[in-house]
Coordinates of C-alpha atoms in Angstrom, one line a residue:
Chain A
X1 CA 0.0 0.0 0.0
X2 CA 2.6 2.5 1.2
X3 CA 4.9 1.6 -1.6
X4 CA 2.3 2.5 -4.3
X5 CA 1.6 5.8 -2.5
X6 CA 5.3 6.8 -2.4
X7 CA 6.0 6.5 -6.1
X8 CA 4.3 9.6 -7.5
X9 CA 5.6 11.7 -4.6
X10 CA 9.1 10.6 -5.2
X11 CA 9.0 11.6 -8.8
X12 CA 7.3 14.9 -8.0
X13 CA 10.0 15.7 -5.5
X14 CA 12.7 15.4 -8.0
X15 CA 12.5 18.4 -10.4
X16 CA 15.7 17.7 -12.3
X17 CA 15.4 14.3 -13.9
X18 CA 18.7 12.8 -15.1
X19 CA 20.9 14.2 -12.2
X20 CA 19.9 12.6 -8.9
X21 CA 17.3 10.0 -9.8
X22 CA 15.9 8.1 -6.9
X23 CA 17.1 4.8 -8.2
X24 CA 20.6 6.1 -8.5
X25 CA 20.5 7.2 -4.9
X26 CA 19.2 3.8 -3.9
X27 CA 21.9 2.2 -5.9
X28 CA 24.6 4.3 -4.3
X29 CA 23.3 3.7 -0.8
X30 CA 23.0 0.0 -1.2
X31 CA 26.4 -0.3 -2.8
X32 CA 28.2 1.8 -0.2
X33 CA 26.3 0.0 2.7
X34 CA 27.3 -3.5 1.5
X35 CA 30.9 -2.3 0.8
X36 CA 31.2 -1.0 4.4
X37 CA 29.9 -4.2 5.8
X38 CA 32.3 -6.3 3.7
X39 CA 35.2 -4.1 4.6
X40 CA 34.3 -4.3 8.3
X41 CA 34.2 -8.1 8.0
X42 CA 37.6 -8.2 6.3
X43 CA 39.1 -5.9 8.9
X44 CA 37.7 -8.1 11.8
X45 CA 39.1 -11.3 10.3
X46 CA 42.5 -9.8 9.5
X47 CA 42.9 -8.3 12.9
X48 CA 42.0 -11.6 14.6
X49 CA 44.6 -13.4 12.4
X50 CA 47.1 -10.7 13.1
X51 CA 46.4 -10.8 16.9
X52 CA 46.7 -14.5 17.2
X53 CA 49.8 -14.7 15.0
X54 CA 51.6 -11.9 16.9
X55 CA 51.0 -13.6 20.2
X56 CA 51.6 -17.1 18.9
X57 CA 54.8 -16.3 17.0
X58 CA 56.3 -14.8 20.2
X59 CA 56.9 -18.3 21.4
X60 CA 59.4 -18.9 18.6
X61 CA 60.9 -15.5 18.2
X62 CA 60.9 -14.0 21.7
X63 CA 61.0 -17.1 24.0
X64 CA 63.4 -18.9 21.7
X65 CA 61.5 -22.2 21.4
X66 CA 62.4 -24.0 18.2
X67 CA 59.7 -24.8 15.8
X68 CA 60.4 -28.5 15.6
X69 CA 60.6 -28.7 19.4
X70 CA 57.2 -27.2 19.7
X71 CA 55.5 -29.4 17.0
X72 CA 57.3 -32.7 17.7
X73 CA 58.3 -32.5 21.3
X74 CA 56.3 -34.8 23.6
X75 CA 57.0 -33.1 26.9
X76 CA 54.8 -30.3 28.1
X77 CA 56.1 -28.4 31.1
X78 CA 55.7 -24.7 30.1
X79 CA 56.3 -23.3 33.6
X80 CA 59.6 -25.3 34.1
X81 CA 58.4 -27.0 37.2
X82 CA 60.9 -29.8 36.6
X83 CA 64.0 -28.2 35.2
X84 CA 63.9 -26.4 31.9
X85 CA 60.5 -25.3 30.5
X86 CA 59.4 -27.6 27.7
X87 CA 56.9 -26.8 25.1
X88 CA 56.2 -30.1 23.2
X89 CA 52.6 -30.1 21.9
X90 CA 52.8 -33.3 20.1
X91 CA 50.5 -35.1 22.6
X92 CA 47.8 -32.4 22.0
X93 CA 48.1 -32.5 18.3
X94 CA 47.8 -36.2 18.4
X95 CA 44.8 -36.0 20.7
X96 CA 43.1 -33.5 18.4
X97 CA 43.6 -35.6 15.3
X98 CA 42.7 -38.8 17.0
X99 CA 39.4 -37.6 18.4
X100 CA 38.3 -35.8 15.3
X101 CA 39.1 -38.5 12.9
X102 CA 37.5 -41.1 15.1
X103 CA 34.5 -39.0 15.5
X104 CA 34.2 -38.6 11.8
X105 CA 34.6 -42.4 11.4
X106 CA 31.8 -43.0 13.8
X107 CA 29.5 -40.3 12.6
X108 CA 29.9 -40.6 8.8
X109 CA 28.1 -43.9 8.2
X110 CA 25.3 -42.8 10.5
X111 CA 24.8 -39.5 8.8
X112 CA 25.0 -40.9 5.3
X113 CA 22.4 -43.5 6.1
X114 CA 20.2 -40.8 7.8
X115 CA 20.4 -38.6 4.7
X116 CA 19.7 -41.5 2.4
X117 CA 16.7 -42.5 4.5
X118 CA 15.3 -39.0 4.4
X119 CA 15.8 -38.4 0.6
X120 CA 15.6 -41.8 -1.1
X121 CA 14.0 -44.4 1.1
X122 CA 11.2 -42.6 3.0
X123 CA 11.1 -39.1 1.7
X124 CA 7.7 -38.4 3.3
X125 CA 7.4 -39.1 7.0
X126 CA 11.1 -40.0 7.3
X127 CA 12.1 -36.4 6.4
X128 CA 9.3 -34.9 8.6
X129 CA 10.5 -36.9 11.6
X130 CA 14.3 -36.9 11.2
X131 CA 14.8 -33.3 10.0
X132 CA 13.6 -31.6 13.2
X133 CA 15.5 -34.2 15.3
X134 CA 18.7 -33.4 13.5
X135 CA 18.2 -29.7 13.7
X136 CA 17.6 -30.1 17.5
X137 CA 20.9 -31.9 17.8
X138 CA 22.7 -29.0 16.1
X139 CA 21.2 -26.6 18.6
X140 CA 22.2 -28.4 21.8
X141 CA 25.0 -26.4 23.6
X142 CA 28.3 -28.2 23.9
X143 CA 28.3 -28.1 27.7
X144 CA 25.2 -30.2 27.6
X145 CA 27.0 -32.8 25.4
X146 CA 30.0 -32.7 27.7
X147 CA 27.8 -33.2 30.8
X148 CA 25.9 -36.0 29.2
X149 CA 29.1 -37.6 28.2
X150 CA 30.5 -37.4 31.7
X151 CA 27.4 -38.8 33.2
X152 CA 26.4 -41.5 30.7
X153 CA 29.2 -42.4 28.3
X154 CA 32.2 -42.3 30.7
X155 CA 30.6 -44.7 33.3
X156 CA 29.4 -47.0 30.5
X157 CA 32.9 -47.2 29.0
X158 CA 34.4 -47.7 32.4
X159 CA 32.2 -50.7 33.0
X160 CA 32.8 -52.2 29.5
X161 CA 36.5 -51.6 29.0
X162 CA 39.6 -51.5 31.2
X163 CA 40.5 -48.0 32.3
X164 CA 38.6 -45.1 33.8
X165 CA 36.3 -44.6 30.9
X166 CA 37.8 -41.2 30.3
X167 CA 39.9 -40.7 27.2
X168 CA 39.9 -40.5 23.4
X169 CA 37.1 -43.0 23.0
X170 CA 34.7 -41.0 25.2
X171 CA 35.7 -37.8 23.5
X172 CA 35.1 -39.1 20.0
X173 CA 31.7 -40.5 20.9
X174 CA 30.6 -37.2 22.3
X175 CA 32.0 -35.4 19.2
X176 CA 30.5 -37.8 16.8
X177 CA 27.0 -36.9 18.1
X178 CA 27.9 -33.2 17.8
X179 CA 29.0 -33.5 14.1
X180 CA 26.1 -35.7 13.0
X181 CA 23.9 -32.7 12.0
X182 CA 26.7 -31.1 9.9
X183 CA 27.3 -34.2 7.8
X184 CA 23.6 -35.2 7.6
X185 CA 22.4 -31.8 6.5
X186 CA 25.1 -31.4 3.8
X187 CA 24.5 -35.0 2.7
X188 CA 20.7 -34.4 2.5
X189 CA 21.1 -31.2 0.5
X190 CA 23.4 -32.9 -2.0
X191 CA 21.1 -35.9 -2.4
X192 CA 18.0 -33.8 -2.9
X193 CA 19.6 -31.6 -5.5
X194 CA 20.5 -34.6 -7.7
X195 CA 18.9 -34.4 -11.2
X196 CA 15.8 -36.7 -11.3
X197 CA 16.9 -38.1 -14.7
X198 CA 19.9 -39.9 -13.1
X199 CA 17.7 -42.0 -10.8
X200 CA 15.1 -42.6 -13.4
X201 CA 17.5 -43.8 -16.0
X202 CA 18.9 -46.2 -13.5
X203 CA 15.5 -47.6 -12.8
X204 CA 14.7 -47.7 -16.5
X205 CA 17.8 -50.0 -17.0
X206 CA 16.2 -52.4 -14.5
X207 CA 18.3 -51.6 -11.4
X208 CA 16.7 -52.1 -8.0
X209 CA 16.5 -49.2 -5.6
X210 CA 19.5 -50.4 -3.6
X211 CA 21.6 -50.9 -6.7
X212 CA 20.6 -47.4 -7.8
X213 CA 21.7 -46.0 -4.4
X214 CA 25.1 -47.6 -4.1
X215 CA 26.1 -47.7 -7.8
X216 CA 24.7 -44.4 -9.1
X217 CA 23.6 -42.0 -6.3
X218 CA 26.4 -42.5 -3.8
X219 CA 29.3 -42.2 -6.3
X220 CA 27.7 -39.0 -7.7
X221 CA 27.3 -37.2 -4.4
X222 CA 30.5 -38.6 -2.8
X223 CA 32.4 -35.2 -3.1
X224 CA 29.6 -33.4 -1.4
X225 CA 29.4 -35.9 1.4
X226 CA 33.1 -35.7 1.8
X227 CA 32.7 -31.9 2.1
X228 CA 30.3 -32.6 4.9
X229 CA 32.7 -35.0 6.6
X230 CA 35.6 -32.5 6.4
X231 CA 33.4 -29.7 7.8
X232 CA 32.3 -32.0 10.6
X233 CA 35.9 -32.8 11.3
X234 CA 36.8 -29.2 11.4
X235 CA 34.0 -28.6 13.9
X236 CA 35.3 -31.6 16.0
X237 CA 38.8 -30.2 15.8
X238 CA 37.7 -26.9 17.2
X239 CA 35.3 -28.1 19.9
X240 CA 36.7 -27.5 23.3
X241 CA 34.3 -27.7 26.2
X242 CA 32.6 -31.0 25.7
X243 CA 35.9 -32.7 24.9
X244 CA 37.6 -31.2 27.9
X245 CA 35.1 -32.6 30.2
X246 CA 35.4 -36.2 29.1
X247 CA 39.0 -36.6 27.8
X248 CA 40.9 -36.4 31.1
X249 CA 43.5 -33.8 30.0
X250 CA 46.8 -35.6 30.8
X251 CA 49.6 -34.1 28.6
X252 CA 50.7 -37.4 27.3
X253 CA 50.1 -39.6 24.2
X254 CA 47.8 -42.2 25.6
X255 CA 48.6 -45.9 25.4
X256 CA 45.0 -46.8 24.8
X257 CA 41.7 -45.2 23.7
X258 CA 40.5 -45.4 27.3
X259 CA 43.4 -43.5 28.9
X260 CA 43.4 -39.8 29.8
X261 CA 44.6 -37.6 26.9
X262 CA 44.4 -34.0 25.7
X263 CA 43.5 -32.0 22.7
X264 CA 44.8 -28.6 21.6
X265 CA 41.5 -26.9 22.5
X266 CA 41.1 -28.6 25.9
X267 CA 44.6 -27.5 27.0
X268 CA 43.9 -23.9 25.9
X269 CA 40.6 -23.7 27.8
X270 CA 42.1 -25.4 30.9
X271 CA 45.2 -23.3 31.2
X272 CA 44.1 -19.9 29.7
X273 CA 42.7 -18.4 32.9
X274 CA 45.6 -19.5 35.0
X275 CA 48.4 -18.0 33.0
X276 CA 49.6 -14.4 32.9
X277 CA 49.6 -12.6 29.6
X278 CA 53.0 -12.3 28.1
X279 CA 54.6 -15.2 29.9
X280 CA 56.1 -18.1 27.8
X281 CA 53.3 -20.3 29.0
X282 CA 50.6 -17.9 27.8
X283 CA 52.5 -17.4 24.5
X284 CA 52.7 -21.2 24.0
X285 CA 48.9 -21.4 24.4
X286 CA 48.6 -18.7 21.7
X287 CA 50.9 -20.7 19.4
X288 CA 48.5 -23.6 19.9
X289 CA 45.7 -21.3 18.9
X290 CA 47.7 -20.4 15.8
X291 CA 48.2 -24.1 15.0
X292 CA 44.4 -24.6 15.4
X293 CA 43.7 -21.7 13.0
X294 CA 46.2 -23.1 10.5
X295 CA 44.4 -26.4 10.7
X296 CA 41.1 -24.7 10.0
X297 CA 42.6 -23.1 6.9
X298 CA 43.7 -26.5 5.7
X299 CA 40.2 -27.9 6.2
X300 CA 38.8 -24.9 4.2
X301 CA 41.3 -25.6 1.4
X302 CA 40.3 -29.3 1.4
X303 CA 36.6 -28.3 1.2
X304 CA 37.4 -25.9 -1.7
X305 CA 39.2 -28.7 -3.6
X306 CA 36.3 -31.1 -3.1
X307 CA 33.8 -28.5 -4.3
X308 CA 35.9 -28.0 -7.4
X309 CA 35.7 -31.7 -8.1
X310 CA 32.0 -31.6 -7.4
X311 CA 31.3 -29.2 -10.2
X312 CA 31.7 -31.7 -13.0
Chain B
X1 CA 9.2 -4.9 -1.5
X2 CA 10.1 -1.3 -2.1
X3 CA 9.0 -0.5 1.4
X4 CA 10.8 -3.4 3.0
X5 CA 14.3 -2.9 1.6
X6 CA 15.1 0.4 3.4
X7 CA 13.6 -1.0 6.6
X8 CA 15.9 -4.0 6.4
X9 CA 18.8 -1.7 5.6
X10 CA 17.9 0.6 8.5
X11 CA 17.7 -2.4 10.9
X12 CA 21.1 -3.6 9.9
X13 CA 22.6 -0.2 10.2
X14 CA 21.2 0.2 13.7
X15 CA 22.6 -3.2 14.6
X16 CA 26.1 -2.2 13.4
X17 CA 25.9 1.1 15.3
X18 CA 24.8 -0.8 18.4
X19 CA 27.7 -3.1 18.1
X20 CA 30.1 -0.2 17.7
X21 CA 28.5 1.5 20.7
X22 CA 28.9 -1.6 22.7
X23 CA 32.6 -1.7 22.1
X24 CA 33.2 1.9 23.1
X25 CA 31.0 1.5 26.2
X26 CA 33.1 -1.4 27.3
X27 CA 36.3 0.6 26.9
X28 CA 34.8 3.4 28.9
X29 CA 33.9 1.2 31.9
X30 CA 37.2 -0.6 32.0
X31 CA 39.4 2.4 31.5
X32 CA 37.2 5.1 33.0
X33 CA 36.1 3.4 36.1
X34 CA 39.0 4.4 38.2
X35 CA 38.9 7.9 36.7
X36 CA 35.3 8.3 37.6
X37 CA 36.2 7.4 41.2
X38 CA 38.9 9.9 41.6
X39 CA 36.8 12.8 40.2
X40 CA 34.2 12.0 42.8
X41 CA 36.7 12.2 45.6
X42 CA 38.1 15.5 44.3
X43 CA 34.7 17.0 44.3
X44 CA 33.5 15.8 47.7
X45 CA 36.3 14.3 49.7
X46 CA 34.4 13.8 52.9
X47 CA 30.9 12.8 51.8
X48 CA 30.9 9.0 52.0
X49 CA 27.2 8.7 51.3
X50 CA 27.6 9.9 47.7
X51 CA 30.4 7.6 46.8
X52 CA 29.8 6.5 43.2
X53 CA 31.5 4.8 40.3
X54 CA 32.1 1.2 39.4
X55 CA 34.3 -1.5 40.7
X56 CA 35.5 -4.4 38.5
X57 CA 36.8 -7.5 40.3
X58 CA 38.3 -10.2 38.0
X59 CA 40.0 -13.5 38.7
X60 CA 39.9 -16.6 40.7
X61 CA 37.0 -18.9 40.2
X62 CA 37.4 -20.3 43.7
X63 CA 36.8 -16.9 45.2
X64 CA 34.2 -15.8 42.7
X65 CA 31.0 -17.1 44.5
X66 CA 32.0 -15.2 47.6
X67 CA 32.8 -12.0 45.9
X68 CA 29.6 -12.2 43.8
X69 CA 27.4 -12.8 46.9
X70 CA 29.0 -10.0 48.9
X71 CA 28.9 -7.6 45.9
X72 CA 25.1 -8.1 45.6
X73 CA 24.7 -7.3 49.3
X74 CA 27.0 -4.4 49.1
X75 CA 25.1 -2.8 46.3
X76 CA 21.9 -3.3 48.3
X77 CA 23.2 -1.2 51.1
X78 CA 21.7 2.3 50.8
X79 CA 24.9 4.3 51.3
X80 CA 26.7 2.4 48.6
X81 CA 23.8 2.2 46.1
X82 CA 25.7 4.5 43.7
X83 CA 28.5 2.0 43.3
X84 CA 28.3 -0.7 40.7
X85 CA 30.3 -3.8 41.5
X86 CA 31.0 -6.3 38.7
X87 CA 32.5 -9.6 39.3
X88 CA 34.1 -11.8 36.6
X89 CA 35.9 -15.1 36.7
X90 CA 38.7 -16.1 34.4
X91 CA 41.3 -17.5 36.8
X92 CA 43.9 -16.2 39.2
X93 CA 46.4 -15.4 36.3
X94 CA 43.8 -13.3 34.5
X95 CA 42.9 -11.5 37.6
X96 CA 46.5 -10.6 38.4
X97 CA 47.3 -9.6 34.8
X98 CA 44.2 -7.4 34.6
X99 CA 44.7 -5.6 37.9
X100 CA 48.4 -5.1 37.1
X101 CA 47.6 -3.8 33.7
X102 CA 44.9 -1.5 35.0
X103 CA 41.9 -3.1 33.3
X104 CA 40.4 -4.2 36.6
X105 CA 40.2 -2.5 39.9
X106 CA 40.5 -5.7 41.9
X107 CA 42.4 -8.9 41.0
X108 CA 41.1 -12.0 42.8
X109 CA 43.8 -14.6 43.3
X110 CA 44.3 -17.9 45.1
X111 CA 48.1 -17.4 45.2
X112 CA 50.4 -14.6 46.2
X113 CA 51.1 -12.2 43.3
X114 CA 54.8 -12.9 43.6
X115 CA 54.2 -16.5 42.5
X116 CA 52.7 -15.5 39.2
X117 CA 54.0 -12.0 38.2
X118 CA 57.4 -10.5 37.9
X119 CA 58.8 -9.1 41.1
X120 CA 58.6 -5.4 40.1
X121 CA 55.0 -5.8 38.8
X122 CA 54.0 -7.7 42.0
X123 CA 55.5 -4.9 44.1
X124 CA 52.9 -2.4 42.8
X125 CA 50.0 -4.5 44.0
X126 CA 48.5 -4.2 47.4
X127 CA 47.4 -7.5 49.0
X128 CA 44.0 -7.7 50.8
X129 CA 43.5 -11.1 52.4
X130 CA 39.8 -11.6 52.7
X131 CA 39.4 -15.3 53.5
X132 CA 41.2 -18.6 54.0
X133 CA 40.4 -21.7 52.0
X134 CA 41.5 -25.1 53.2
X135 CA 41.9 -28.2 51.1
X136 CA 41.7 -31.9 51.9
X137 CA 42.8 -35.0 50.0
X138 CA 39.7 -37.0 49.1
X139 CA 39.2 -40.5 47.7
X140 CA 36.5 -42.6 46.3
X141 CA 34.8 -44.2 49.4
X142 CA 35.8 -47.7 48.3
X143 CA 39.6 -47.1 48.4
X144 CA 39.6 -48.2 52.1
X145 CA 42.0 -45.6 53.4
X146 CA 41.3 -43.2 56.2
X147 CA 44.5 -41.3 56.7
X148 CA 47.6 -40.7 54.7
X149 CA 51.0 -39.3 55.7
X150 CA 52.7 -36.5 53.7
X151 CA 55.2 -39.1 52.4
X152 CA 52.4 -41.4 51.2
X153 CA 50.7 -38.6 49.4
X154 CA 53.9 -37.6 47.7
X155 CA 54.4 -41.2 46.7
X156 CA 50.9 -41.3 45.2
X157 CA 51.0 -38.1 43.4
X158 CA 54.5 -38.7 41.9
X159 CA 53.5 -42.2 40.8
X160 CA 55.7 -44.2 43.1
X161 CA 52.7 -45.9 44.6
X162 CA 50.1 -47.1 42.2
X163 CA 48.0 -49.4 44.2
X164 CA 45.9 -48.7 47.3
X165 CA 47.1 -51.8 49.0
X166 CA 50.6 -50.3 49.4
X167 CA 49.2 -47.5 51.6
X168 CA 46.9 -49.8 53.6
X169 CA 43.8 -49.9 51.5
X170 CA 42.2 -52.4 49.1
X171 CA 43.9 -54.0 46.2
X172 CA 42.9 -51.4 43.6
X173 CA 44.6 -49.2 41.1
X174 CA 45.0 -45.6 42.1
X175 CA 43.5 -43.0 39.7
X176 CA 44.9 -39.5 40.2
X177 CA 42.4 -36.7 39.6
X178 CA 44.5 -33.6 39.5
X179 CA 44.2 -29.9 38.6
X180 CA 45.9 -28.3 35.6
X181 CA 49.6 -27.6 36.4
X182 CA 48.9 -23.8 36.2
X183 CA 46.0 -23.9 38.7
X184 CA 46.1 -22.0 42.0
X185 CA 44.4 -24.8 43.8
X186 CA 47.1 -27.3 42.7
X187 CA 49.9 -24.9 43.6
X188 CA 48.4 -24.6 47.1
X189 CA 48.1 -28.4 47.5
X190 CA 51.6 -29.1 46.2
X191 CA 53.2 -26.4 48.3
X192 CA 51.6 -27.2 51.6
X193 CA 50.5 -30.8 51.4
X194 CA 53.2 -32.4 49.3
X195 CA 56.0 -29.9 49.6
X196 CA 57.1 -30.6 46.1
X197 CA 56.0 -29.9 42.5
X198 CA 54.6 -33.0 40.8
X199 CA 54.4 -34.0 37.1
X200 CA 51.3 -34.8 35.2
X201 CA 51.5 -38.6 35.1
X202 CA 50.5 -40.7 32.2
X203 CA 46.9 -41.7 32.7
X204 CA 46.1 -39.1 35.3
X205 CA 43.1 -36.9 34.9
X206 CA 43.2 -33.1 35.0
X207 CA 40.1 -31.1 35.6
X208 CA 39.8 -27.4 36.5
X209 CA 36.4 -27.2 38.1
X210 CA 35.8 -28.5 41.6
X211 CA 32.4 -29.8 40.7
X212 CA 33.8 -32.0 37.9
X213 CA 36.7 -33.2 40.1
X214 CA 34.2 -34.2 42.8
X215 CA 31.9 -36.0 40.3
X216 CA 34.8 -38.0 38.8
X217 CA 36.2 -38.9 42.2
X218 CA 32.9 -40.0 43.6
X219 CA 32.2 -42.2 40.5
X220 CA 35.6 -43.6 39.6
X221 CA 36.8 -46.6 41.8
X222 CA 40.2 -45.9 43.3
X223 CA 40.2 -42.2 42.5
X224 CA 42.1 -39.7 44.6
X225 CA 42.1 -35.9 44.4
X226 CA 41.8 -32.8 46.5
X227 CA 38.9 -30.4 47.1
X228 CA 38.2 -27.3 49.1
X229 CA 36.5 -27.9 52.4
X230 CA 33.2 -26.4 51.1
X231 CA 32.9 -29.2 48.5
X232 CA 33.2 -32.1 51.0
X233 CA 30.3 -34.4 51.8
X234 CA 29.8 -38.1 52.2
X235 CA 30.0 -38.8 48.4
X236 CA 33.7 -38.7 48.7
X237 CA 36.0 -39.9 51.6
X238 CA 37.9 -37.1 53.2
X239 CA 41.4 -38.2 54.3
X240 CA 43.2 -37.1 57.4
X241 CA 46.6 -35.5 56.7
X242 CA 49.3 -37.0 58.9
X243 CA 46.4 -38.0 61.3
X244 CA 45.0 -34.5 61.5
X245 CA 41.4 -34.0 60.5
X246 CA 40.6 -31.2 58.0
X247 CA 38.4 -29.1 60.2
X248 CA 38.0 -25.3 60.5
X249 CA 39.4 -25.4 64.1
X250 CA 42.5 -27.4 63.1
X251 CA 43.1 -24.9 60.2
X252 CA 42.7 -21.9 62.4
X253 CA 45.0 -23.2 65.1
X254 CA 47.6 -24.1 62.5
X255 CA 47.6 -27.8 63.1
X256 CA 46.3 -28.6 59.6
X257 CA 48.7 -27.0 57.1
X258 CA 46.9 -27.3 53.7
X259 CA 45.3 -23.9 53.4
X260 CA 45.9 -20.7 51.5
X261 CA 44.7 -17.1 51.6
X262 CA 42.2 -15.8 49.1
X263 CA 43.7 -12.5 47.9
X264 CA 42.0 -9.4 46.4
X265 CA 44.8 -7.3 44.9
X266 CA 44.6 -3.6 44.0
X267 CA 47.2 -1.6 42.1
X268 CA 48.5 0.8 44.6
X269 CA 46.2 2.1 47.3
X270 CA 42.6 1.5 46.3
X271 CA 40.3 4.3 45.1
X272 CA 37.6 5.2 47.6
X273 CA 34.8 3.2 46.1
X274 CA 37.1 0.1 45.8
X275 CA 38.2 0.7 49.4
X276 CA 34.6 0.8 50.5
X277 CA 34.0 -2.5 48.9
X278 CA 37.1 -4.1 50.4
X279 CA 36.3 -2.7 53.8
X280 CA 32.8 -4.2 53.5
X281 CA 34.3 -7.5 52.5
X282 CA 36.5 -7.6 55.7
X283 CA 33.8 -6.3 58.0
X284 CA 32.6 -8.6 60.8
X285 CA 29.2 -9.1 59.3
X286 CA 30.5 -10.4 56.0
X287 CA 33.4 -12.3 57.6
X288 CA 31.2 -14.2 60.1
X289 CA 28.2 -14.3 57.7
X290 CA 28.8 -14.9 54.0
X291 CA 32.4 -16.1 54.3
X292 CA 31.5 -18.9 56.8
X293 CA 28.2 -19.7 54.9
X294 CA 30.1 -20.4 51.7
X295 CA 32.6 -22.6 53.3
X296 CA 35.6 -20.3 53.6
X297 CA 37.4 -19.5 56.9
X298 CA 37.4 -15.9 57.9
X299 CA 40.9 -14.4 57.8
X300 CA 40.3 -12.8 61.2
X301 CA 39.8 -16.2 62.8
X302 CA 43.3 -17.5 61.9
X303 CA 45.6 -17.8 64.9
X304 CA 48.6 -18.2 62.6
X305 CA 49.8 -16.1 59.8
X306 CA 51.7 -17.1 56.7
X307 CA 53.8 -14.9 54.4
X308 CA 54.5 -15.5 50.7
X309 CA 57.5 -17.7 51.4
X310 CA 55.4 -20.1 53.5
X311 CA 56.8 -19.0 56.9
X312 CA 54.3 -19.4 59.6
X313 CA 54.0 -17.0 62.5
X314 CA 51.7 -17.2 65.5

């Protein structure tokens, strides 16, 4: 209603057609507004990268820790409680990779089956039932996952396997539930955007539904599903709180899946508040944050490569 | 559509402006809080009723509940109603860094500033000891041990003894539930109960929050850890230390050595509104009320004193 009323007024207000037409003004306003937002975003991202890098690189340039000692050393004693301070973060890098890869291994088959169920097998009520459930999973805060893990999964693992139940196994199970929604929703999107012709041709050739799924559909959407898996792993890699509660946080490479271990994120959250800014210990935590950020970049690159393959 | 677009644009712009405003406001409170206090005093040096401004206390999570509760009460008092007290956690290290850097008015800490900061930075800070927190070694009830000597505890936490039967308990593996190496609680326990720094052993568990530590100890067979007295109940077994029970009386008389001061540091002498809050904190009503109620021991009750090097004087 209002829009229609405005139009004649706008034209009447503008006595010099050709100089400041209303749509030019709009165009200019819209353009500058989006540009400002984009620049703001770039500035924020760059300043975060700069901040983390400046703090994180201090470990190597100011505190004189060698790069290889940091990455491959297995002894973590940043305050030097037992002789020389040592900054080996290998156990944490190992813990991070072990938990996120294991989580992806547990979650991927479940998510792929869930998205197949929703799109191919029972597209009707299956989707109506599963979609909200999956969305709900994505919305649960990570503390809740951690708490459930500590209350349910840890005691269960303690009873079933030797050890205290705490460790990489508990961490990966908690994480696998957390990354289920990521992989499932990306898988579902990929499956439902498949051209109908593909499936119909397969049926026309006499293939059964199952043959169609695993010979035609799955190979076609594999790059997209892998994108989902990588994104899920990236999320698992960066998750701190839930893992910290169930993994035990001992700074050692564990001898079994049921022995206390640490991840990069769990050590950062655990130690952050207790260290003083500018000390080698605090700088070492920033270096670990830098390593985490670097890993995220790698995950993004992998996703990009997969997307390129997907475009065929 | 033509009507909706500018509206959307306007909303986003407002949001951006709001975010920008948020940022500057935060800066103003953190930087300007002490300035606000000093101007008040210059205007009216004697009038205590009109004391205003804001106080930011940051640091130790062990002390946070007490400071929060007292801050609520403090702001409810009519003569201090103009003062805003904000309490944040973040850990002892954060508290000391921020008070030393001037971002916070009060830095809450479980340890002496000298143990975390450089000597010349620590010298600028003024210590206000507001309470005492005592810790006790606790085990899962089924370990079958009632008392441990200092040497036995050292053996357990350094990994020399790995089975409860070697210290008079059941035949069960010992599971150590520790705090992170940088934690103030752990520093206190190692300094006063063990007398030595310990390493994080393979297979030991590190948790930062007392609640999680208690949960794990109460559920894991053979677990041992340490908790502040306020967390103790019958879900975990409290051990005697060298035969001395961890009670308030034993701590106050100096018989039980595993305790530490809770510090509230200020940089230099506190501004009037900060001083008002600290005075309120150390007043008898709070010391005998909230401090005791939350499981701390009032600093005034202590019959012994301890300096930063651990020397005890009567």
